[in-house]
C-alpha atoms as a printed R data frame, in Angstrom:
    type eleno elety resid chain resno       x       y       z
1   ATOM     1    CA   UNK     A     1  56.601  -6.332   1.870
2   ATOM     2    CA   UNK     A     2  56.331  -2.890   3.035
3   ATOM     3    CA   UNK     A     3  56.194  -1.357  -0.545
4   ATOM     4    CA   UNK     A     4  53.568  -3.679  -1.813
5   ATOM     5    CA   UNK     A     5  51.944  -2.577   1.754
6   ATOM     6    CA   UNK     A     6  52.736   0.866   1.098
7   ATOM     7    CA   UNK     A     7  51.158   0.559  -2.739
8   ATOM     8    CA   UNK     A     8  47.851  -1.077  -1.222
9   ATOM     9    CA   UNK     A     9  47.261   1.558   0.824
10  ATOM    10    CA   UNK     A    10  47.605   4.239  -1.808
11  ATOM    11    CA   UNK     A    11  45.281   2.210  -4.218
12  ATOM    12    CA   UNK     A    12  43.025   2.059  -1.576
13  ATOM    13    CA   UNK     A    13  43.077   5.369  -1.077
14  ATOM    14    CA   UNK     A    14  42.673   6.572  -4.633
15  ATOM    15    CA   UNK     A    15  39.610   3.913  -4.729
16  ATOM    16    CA   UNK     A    16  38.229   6.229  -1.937
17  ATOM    17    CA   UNK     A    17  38.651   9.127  -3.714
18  ATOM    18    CA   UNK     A    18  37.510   7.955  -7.059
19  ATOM    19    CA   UNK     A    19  34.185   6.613  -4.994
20  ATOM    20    CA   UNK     A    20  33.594  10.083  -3.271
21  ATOM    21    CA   UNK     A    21  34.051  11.652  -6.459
22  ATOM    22    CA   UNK     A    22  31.509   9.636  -8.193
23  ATOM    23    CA   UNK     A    23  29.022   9.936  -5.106
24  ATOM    24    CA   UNK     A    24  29.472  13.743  -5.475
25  ATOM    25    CA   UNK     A    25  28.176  13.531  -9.248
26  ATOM    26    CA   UNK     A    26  25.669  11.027  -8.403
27  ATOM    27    CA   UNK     A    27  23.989  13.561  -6.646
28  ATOM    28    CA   UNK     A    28  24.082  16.195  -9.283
29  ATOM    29    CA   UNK     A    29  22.562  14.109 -11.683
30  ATOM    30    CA   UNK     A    30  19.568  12.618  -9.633
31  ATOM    31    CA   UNK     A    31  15.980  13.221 -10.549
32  ATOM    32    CA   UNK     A    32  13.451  14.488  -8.219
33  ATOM    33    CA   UNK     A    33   9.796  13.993  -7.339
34  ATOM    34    CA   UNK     A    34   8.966  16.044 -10.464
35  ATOM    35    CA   UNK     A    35  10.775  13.663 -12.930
36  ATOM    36    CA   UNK     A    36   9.111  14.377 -15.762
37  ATOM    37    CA   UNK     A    37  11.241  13.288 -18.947
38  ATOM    38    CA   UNK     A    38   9.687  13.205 -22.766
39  ATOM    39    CA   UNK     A    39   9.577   9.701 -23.971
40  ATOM    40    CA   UNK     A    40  12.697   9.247 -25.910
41  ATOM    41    CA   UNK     A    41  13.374  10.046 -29.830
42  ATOM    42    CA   UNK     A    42  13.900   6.736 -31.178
43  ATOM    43    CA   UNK     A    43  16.585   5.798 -34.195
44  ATOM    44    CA   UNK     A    44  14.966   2.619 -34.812
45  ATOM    45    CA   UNK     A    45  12.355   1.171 -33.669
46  ATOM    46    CA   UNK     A    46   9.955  -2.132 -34.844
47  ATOM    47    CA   UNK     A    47   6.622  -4.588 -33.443
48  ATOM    48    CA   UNK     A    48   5.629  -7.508 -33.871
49  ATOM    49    CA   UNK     A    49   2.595  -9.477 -32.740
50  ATOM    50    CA   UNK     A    50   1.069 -12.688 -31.363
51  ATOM    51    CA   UNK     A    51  -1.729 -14.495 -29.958
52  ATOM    52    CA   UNK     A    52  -2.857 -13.298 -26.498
53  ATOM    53    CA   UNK     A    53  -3.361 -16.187 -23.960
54  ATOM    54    CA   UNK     A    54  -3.230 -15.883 -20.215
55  ATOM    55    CA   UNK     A    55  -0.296 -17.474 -20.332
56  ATOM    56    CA   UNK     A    56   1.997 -14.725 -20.468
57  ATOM    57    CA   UNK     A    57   0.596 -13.266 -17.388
58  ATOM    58    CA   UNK     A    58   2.921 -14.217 -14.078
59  ATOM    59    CA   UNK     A    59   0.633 -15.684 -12.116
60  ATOM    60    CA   UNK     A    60   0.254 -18.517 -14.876
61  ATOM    61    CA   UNK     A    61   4.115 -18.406 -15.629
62  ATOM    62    CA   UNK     A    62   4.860 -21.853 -13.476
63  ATOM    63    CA   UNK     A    63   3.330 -25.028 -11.998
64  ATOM    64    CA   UNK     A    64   4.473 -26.960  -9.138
65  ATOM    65    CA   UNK     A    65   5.514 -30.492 -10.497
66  ATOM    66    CA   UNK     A    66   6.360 -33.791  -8.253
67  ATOM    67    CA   UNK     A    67   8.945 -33.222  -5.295
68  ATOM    68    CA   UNK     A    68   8.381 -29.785  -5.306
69  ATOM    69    CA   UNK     A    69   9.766 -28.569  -8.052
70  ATOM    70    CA   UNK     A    70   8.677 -25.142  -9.506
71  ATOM    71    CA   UNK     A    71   8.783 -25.361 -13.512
72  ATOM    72    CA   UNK     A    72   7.358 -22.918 -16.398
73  ATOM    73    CA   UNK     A    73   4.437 -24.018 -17.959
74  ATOM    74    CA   UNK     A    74   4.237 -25.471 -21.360
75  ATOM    75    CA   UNK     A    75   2.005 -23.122 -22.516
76  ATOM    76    CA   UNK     A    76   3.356 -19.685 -21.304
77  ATOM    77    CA   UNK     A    77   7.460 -21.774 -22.383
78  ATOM    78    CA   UNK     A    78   5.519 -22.141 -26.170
79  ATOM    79    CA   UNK     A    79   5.000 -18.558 -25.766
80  ATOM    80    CA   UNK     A    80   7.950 -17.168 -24.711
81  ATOM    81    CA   UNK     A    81   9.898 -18.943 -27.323
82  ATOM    82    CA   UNK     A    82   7.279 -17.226 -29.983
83  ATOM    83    CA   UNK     A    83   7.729 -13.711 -29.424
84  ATOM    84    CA   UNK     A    84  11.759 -14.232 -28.875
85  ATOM    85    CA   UNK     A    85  11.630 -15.804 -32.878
86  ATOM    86    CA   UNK     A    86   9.102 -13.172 -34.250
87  ATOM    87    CA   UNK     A    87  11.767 -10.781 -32.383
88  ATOM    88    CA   UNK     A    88  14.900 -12.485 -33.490
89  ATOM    89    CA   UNK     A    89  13.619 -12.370 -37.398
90  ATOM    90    CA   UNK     A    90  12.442  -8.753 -37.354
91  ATOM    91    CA   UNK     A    91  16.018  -7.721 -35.878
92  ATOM    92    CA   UNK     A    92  17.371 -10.346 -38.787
93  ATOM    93    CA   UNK     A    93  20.812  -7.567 -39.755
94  ATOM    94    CA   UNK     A    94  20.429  -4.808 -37.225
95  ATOM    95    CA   UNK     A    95  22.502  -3.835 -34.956
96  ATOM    96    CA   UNK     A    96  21.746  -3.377 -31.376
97  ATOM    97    CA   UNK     A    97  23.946  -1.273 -29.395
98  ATOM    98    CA   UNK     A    98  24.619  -1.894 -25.782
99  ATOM    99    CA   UNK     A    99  22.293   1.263 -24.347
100 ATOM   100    CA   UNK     A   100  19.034   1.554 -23.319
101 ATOM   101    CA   UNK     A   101  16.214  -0.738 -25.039
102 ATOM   102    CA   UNK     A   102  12.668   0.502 -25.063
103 ATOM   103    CA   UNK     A   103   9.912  -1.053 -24.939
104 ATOM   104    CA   UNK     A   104   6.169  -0.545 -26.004
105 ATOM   105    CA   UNK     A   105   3.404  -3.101 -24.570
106 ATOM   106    CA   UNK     A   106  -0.140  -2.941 -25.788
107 ATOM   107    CA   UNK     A   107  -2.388  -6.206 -24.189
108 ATOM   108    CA   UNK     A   108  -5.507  -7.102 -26.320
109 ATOM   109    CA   UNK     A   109  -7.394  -9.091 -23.289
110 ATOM   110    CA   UNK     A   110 -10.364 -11.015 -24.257
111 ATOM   111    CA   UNK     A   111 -11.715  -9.572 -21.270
112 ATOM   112    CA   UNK     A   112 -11.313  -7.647 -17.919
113 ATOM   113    CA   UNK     A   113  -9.650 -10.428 -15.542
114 ATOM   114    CA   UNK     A   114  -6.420  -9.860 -16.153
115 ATOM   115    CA   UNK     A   115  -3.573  -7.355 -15.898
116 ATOM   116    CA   UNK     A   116  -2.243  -6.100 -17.869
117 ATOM   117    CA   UNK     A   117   1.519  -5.229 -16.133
118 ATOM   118    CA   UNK     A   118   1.673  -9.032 -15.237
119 ATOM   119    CA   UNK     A   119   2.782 -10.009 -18.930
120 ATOM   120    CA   UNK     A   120   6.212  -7.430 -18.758
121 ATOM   121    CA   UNK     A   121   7.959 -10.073 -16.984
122 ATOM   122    CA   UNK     A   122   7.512 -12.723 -19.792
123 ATOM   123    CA   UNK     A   123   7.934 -10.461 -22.775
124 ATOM   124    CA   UNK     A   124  11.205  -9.048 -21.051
125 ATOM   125    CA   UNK     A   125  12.492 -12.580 -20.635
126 ATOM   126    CA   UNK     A   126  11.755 -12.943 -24.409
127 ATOM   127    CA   UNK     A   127  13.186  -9.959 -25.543
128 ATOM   128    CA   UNK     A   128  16.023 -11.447 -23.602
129 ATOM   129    CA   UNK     A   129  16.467 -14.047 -25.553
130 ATOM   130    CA   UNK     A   130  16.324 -12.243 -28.717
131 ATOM   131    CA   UNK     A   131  18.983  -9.454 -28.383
132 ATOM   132    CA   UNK     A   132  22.066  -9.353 -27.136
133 ATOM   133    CA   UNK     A   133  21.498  -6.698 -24.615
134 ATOM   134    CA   UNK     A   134  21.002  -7.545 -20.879
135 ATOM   135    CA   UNK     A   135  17.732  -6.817 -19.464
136 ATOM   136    CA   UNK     A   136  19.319  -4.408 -17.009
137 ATOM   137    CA   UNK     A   137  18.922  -1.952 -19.901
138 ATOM   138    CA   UNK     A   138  15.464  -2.226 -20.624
139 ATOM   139    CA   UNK     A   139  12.819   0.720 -20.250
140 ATOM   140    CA   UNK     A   140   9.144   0.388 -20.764
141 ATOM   141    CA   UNK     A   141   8.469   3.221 -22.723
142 ATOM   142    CA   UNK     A   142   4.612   2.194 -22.520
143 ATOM   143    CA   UNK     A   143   2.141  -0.140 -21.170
144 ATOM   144    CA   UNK     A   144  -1.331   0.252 -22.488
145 ATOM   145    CA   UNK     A   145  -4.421  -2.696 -22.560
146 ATOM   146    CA   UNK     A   146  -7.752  -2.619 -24.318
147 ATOM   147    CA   UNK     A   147 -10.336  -5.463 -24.361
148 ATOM   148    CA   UNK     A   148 -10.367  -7.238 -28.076
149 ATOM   149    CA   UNK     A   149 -12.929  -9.997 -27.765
150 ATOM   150    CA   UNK     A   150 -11.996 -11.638 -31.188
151 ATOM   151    CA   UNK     A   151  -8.464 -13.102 -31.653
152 ATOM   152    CA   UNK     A   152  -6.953 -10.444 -29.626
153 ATOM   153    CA   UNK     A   153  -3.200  -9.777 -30.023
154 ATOM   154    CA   UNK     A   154   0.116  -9.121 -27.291
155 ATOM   155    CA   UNK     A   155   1.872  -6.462 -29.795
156 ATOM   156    CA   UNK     A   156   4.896  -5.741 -28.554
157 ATOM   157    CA   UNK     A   157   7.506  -2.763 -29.466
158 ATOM   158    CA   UNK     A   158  11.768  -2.206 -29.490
159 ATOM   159    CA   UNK     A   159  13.420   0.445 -30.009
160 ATOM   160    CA   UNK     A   160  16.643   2.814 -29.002
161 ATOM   161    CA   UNK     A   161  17.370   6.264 -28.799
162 ATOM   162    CA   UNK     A   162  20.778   5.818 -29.669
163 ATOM   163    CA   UNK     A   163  23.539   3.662 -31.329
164 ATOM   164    CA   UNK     A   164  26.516   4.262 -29.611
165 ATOM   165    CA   UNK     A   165  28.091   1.454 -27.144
166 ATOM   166    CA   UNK     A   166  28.077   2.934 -23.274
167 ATOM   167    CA   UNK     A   167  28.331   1.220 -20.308
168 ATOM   168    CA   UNK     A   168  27.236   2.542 -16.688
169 ATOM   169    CA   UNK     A   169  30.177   3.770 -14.380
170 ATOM   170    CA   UNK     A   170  30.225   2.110 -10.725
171 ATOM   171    CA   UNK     A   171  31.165   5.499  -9.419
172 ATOM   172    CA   UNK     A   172  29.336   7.893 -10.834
173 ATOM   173    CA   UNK     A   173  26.030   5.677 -12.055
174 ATOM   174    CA   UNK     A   174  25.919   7.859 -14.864
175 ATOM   175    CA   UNK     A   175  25.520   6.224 -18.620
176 ATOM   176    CA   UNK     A   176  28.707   6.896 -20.804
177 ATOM   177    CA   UNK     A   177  30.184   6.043 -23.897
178 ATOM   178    CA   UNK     A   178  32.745   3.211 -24.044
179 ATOM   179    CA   UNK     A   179  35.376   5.830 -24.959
180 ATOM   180    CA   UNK     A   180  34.472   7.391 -21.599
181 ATOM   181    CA   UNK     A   181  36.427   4.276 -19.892
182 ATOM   182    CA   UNK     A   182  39.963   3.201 -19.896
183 ATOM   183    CA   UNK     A   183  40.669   0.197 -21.717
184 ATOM   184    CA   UNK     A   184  40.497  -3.124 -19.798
185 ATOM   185    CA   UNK     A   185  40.981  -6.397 -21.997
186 ATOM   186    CA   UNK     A   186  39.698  -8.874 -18.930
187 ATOM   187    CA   UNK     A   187  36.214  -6.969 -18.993
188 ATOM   188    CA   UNK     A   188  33.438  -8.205 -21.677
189 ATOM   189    CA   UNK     A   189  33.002  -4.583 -23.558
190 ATOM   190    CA   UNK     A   190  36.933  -4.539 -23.668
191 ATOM   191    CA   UNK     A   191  36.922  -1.398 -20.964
192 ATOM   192    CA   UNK     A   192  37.222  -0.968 -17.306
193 ATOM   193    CA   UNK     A   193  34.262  -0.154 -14.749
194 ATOM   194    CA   UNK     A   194  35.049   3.565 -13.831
195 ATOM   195    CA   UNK     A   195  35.013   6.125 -15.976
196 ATOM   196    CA   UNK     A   196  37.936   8.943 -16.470
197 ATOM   197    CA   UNK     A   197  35.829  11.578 -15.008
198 ATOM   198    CA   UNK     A   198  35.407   9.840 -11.244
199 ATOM   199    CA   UNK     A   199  39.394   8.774 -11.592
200 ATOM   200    CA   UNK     A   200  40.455  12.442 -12.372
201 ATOM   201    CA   UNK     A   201  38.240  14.444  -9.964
202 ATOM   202    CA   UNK     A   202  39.268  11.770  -7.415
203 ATOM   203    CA   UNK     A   203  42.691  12.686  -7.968
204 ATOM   204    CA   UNK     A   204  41.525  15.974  -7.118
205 ATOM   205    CA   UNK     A   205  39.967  15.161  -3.954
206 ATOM   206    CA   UNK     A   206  42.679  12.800  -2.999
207 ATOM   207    CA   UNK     A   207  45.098  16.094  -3.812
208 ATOM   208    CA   UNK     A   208  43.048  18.230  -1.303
209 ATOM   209    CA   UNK     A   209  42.782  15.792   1.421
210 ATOM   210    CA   UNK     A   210  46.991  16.083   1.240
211 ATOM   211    CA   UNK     A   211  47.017  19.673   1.188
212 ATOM   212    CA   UNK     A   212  48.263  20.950   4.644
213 ATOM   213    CA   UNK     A   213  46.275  23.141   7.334
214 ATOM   214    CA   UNK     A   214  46.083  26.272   6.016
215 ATOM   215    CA   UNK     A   215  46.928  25.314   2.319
216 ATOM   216    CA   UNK     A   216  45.523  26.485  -0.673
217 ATOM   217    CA   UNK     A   217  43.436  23.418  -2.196
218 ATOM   218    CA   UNK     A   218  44.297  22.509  -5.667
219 ATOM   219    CA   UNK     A   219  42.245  22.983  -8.734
């Protein structure tokens, strides 16, 4: 009991560590107030189109049936299911890597009553559907409108700016490559959580905190 008390402790411990560690590069990383990044150089990239109706706009999304219940309307559910099989037949043999997914938005409205933004939660639900990405990974890339008064069109845009698998450390929050991560067969990308870099410099830290007064701190 006292060794498996003993080995808890150190675990916990090294999970301290590892967490500093990753707090430490966290803050390196961050952007500031004058974020400014290009928009990305895409490897792939495609669009496709449909009929604009109201309907993909939030504040139409649901109705409020008998005993309260909240349910998505017919029309903006007809919708949804379009763009997700226009989407799922222009990605018909490509592969999508788990990374970042952009996305381009361009809103034909019929006219000025509207907004725009309030379709991206529809179209992200669709693009949901289609791919086999999480929406957790999604970027709009951009979000334009103009006012098309005959059959005006929701074209909408996917893309990545890279094909390698990664997978976002819950140390560090930085985005890494699977190979970044030690291998974990009871997680779904077949790798563990925390990457090598926030386990090794927290064996550092851990190393230091050890050290006694007046000791030389380990590289």
């Amino acid at each position: 009991m006292e060794q498996k008390a003993r080995q808890a402790e150190h675990s916990q411990r090294r999970a301290g560590a590892d967490r500093r560690a990753g707090a430490i590069a966290n803050e390196h990383g961050r952007q500031s107030i004058f974020w400014n990044a290009a928009n990305p150089d895409l490897v792939w990239s495609l669009r496709v189109a449909v009929p604009f109706s109201y309907a993909a706009s939030k504040n139409h999304l649901f109705a409020l049936r008998r005993q309260g219940h909240v349910a998505l309307r017919r029309e903006s559910r007809a919708m949804r299911t379009e763009i997700t099989l226009r989407l799922r037949q222009a990605l018909a043999g490509r592969r999508i890597a788990h990374n970042k997914v952009w996305l381009d938005i361009l809103v034909q409205k019929p006219n000025h009553r509207g907004d725009a933004i309030n379709v991206v939660d529809l179209v992200c639900d669709a693009v949901k559907d289609a791919i086999p990405v999480d929406d957790r990974w999604f970027c709009i890339r951009r979000l334009d409108w103009e006012i098309v008064k005959a059959n005006p069109q929701l074209f909408i845009g996917l893309g990545q700016d890279s094909l390698e698998d990664c997978q976002i450390c819950s140390y560090c929050g930085q985005i890494k490559p699977l190979l970044a991560f030690n291998k974990a067969k009871h997680c779904p990308l077949g790798v563990g959580r925390q990457c090598k870099d926030c386990r090794r410099r927290g064996r550092i830290l851990a190393k230091q905190h050890q050290e006694p007064a007046g000791g030389r701190a380990r590289e």
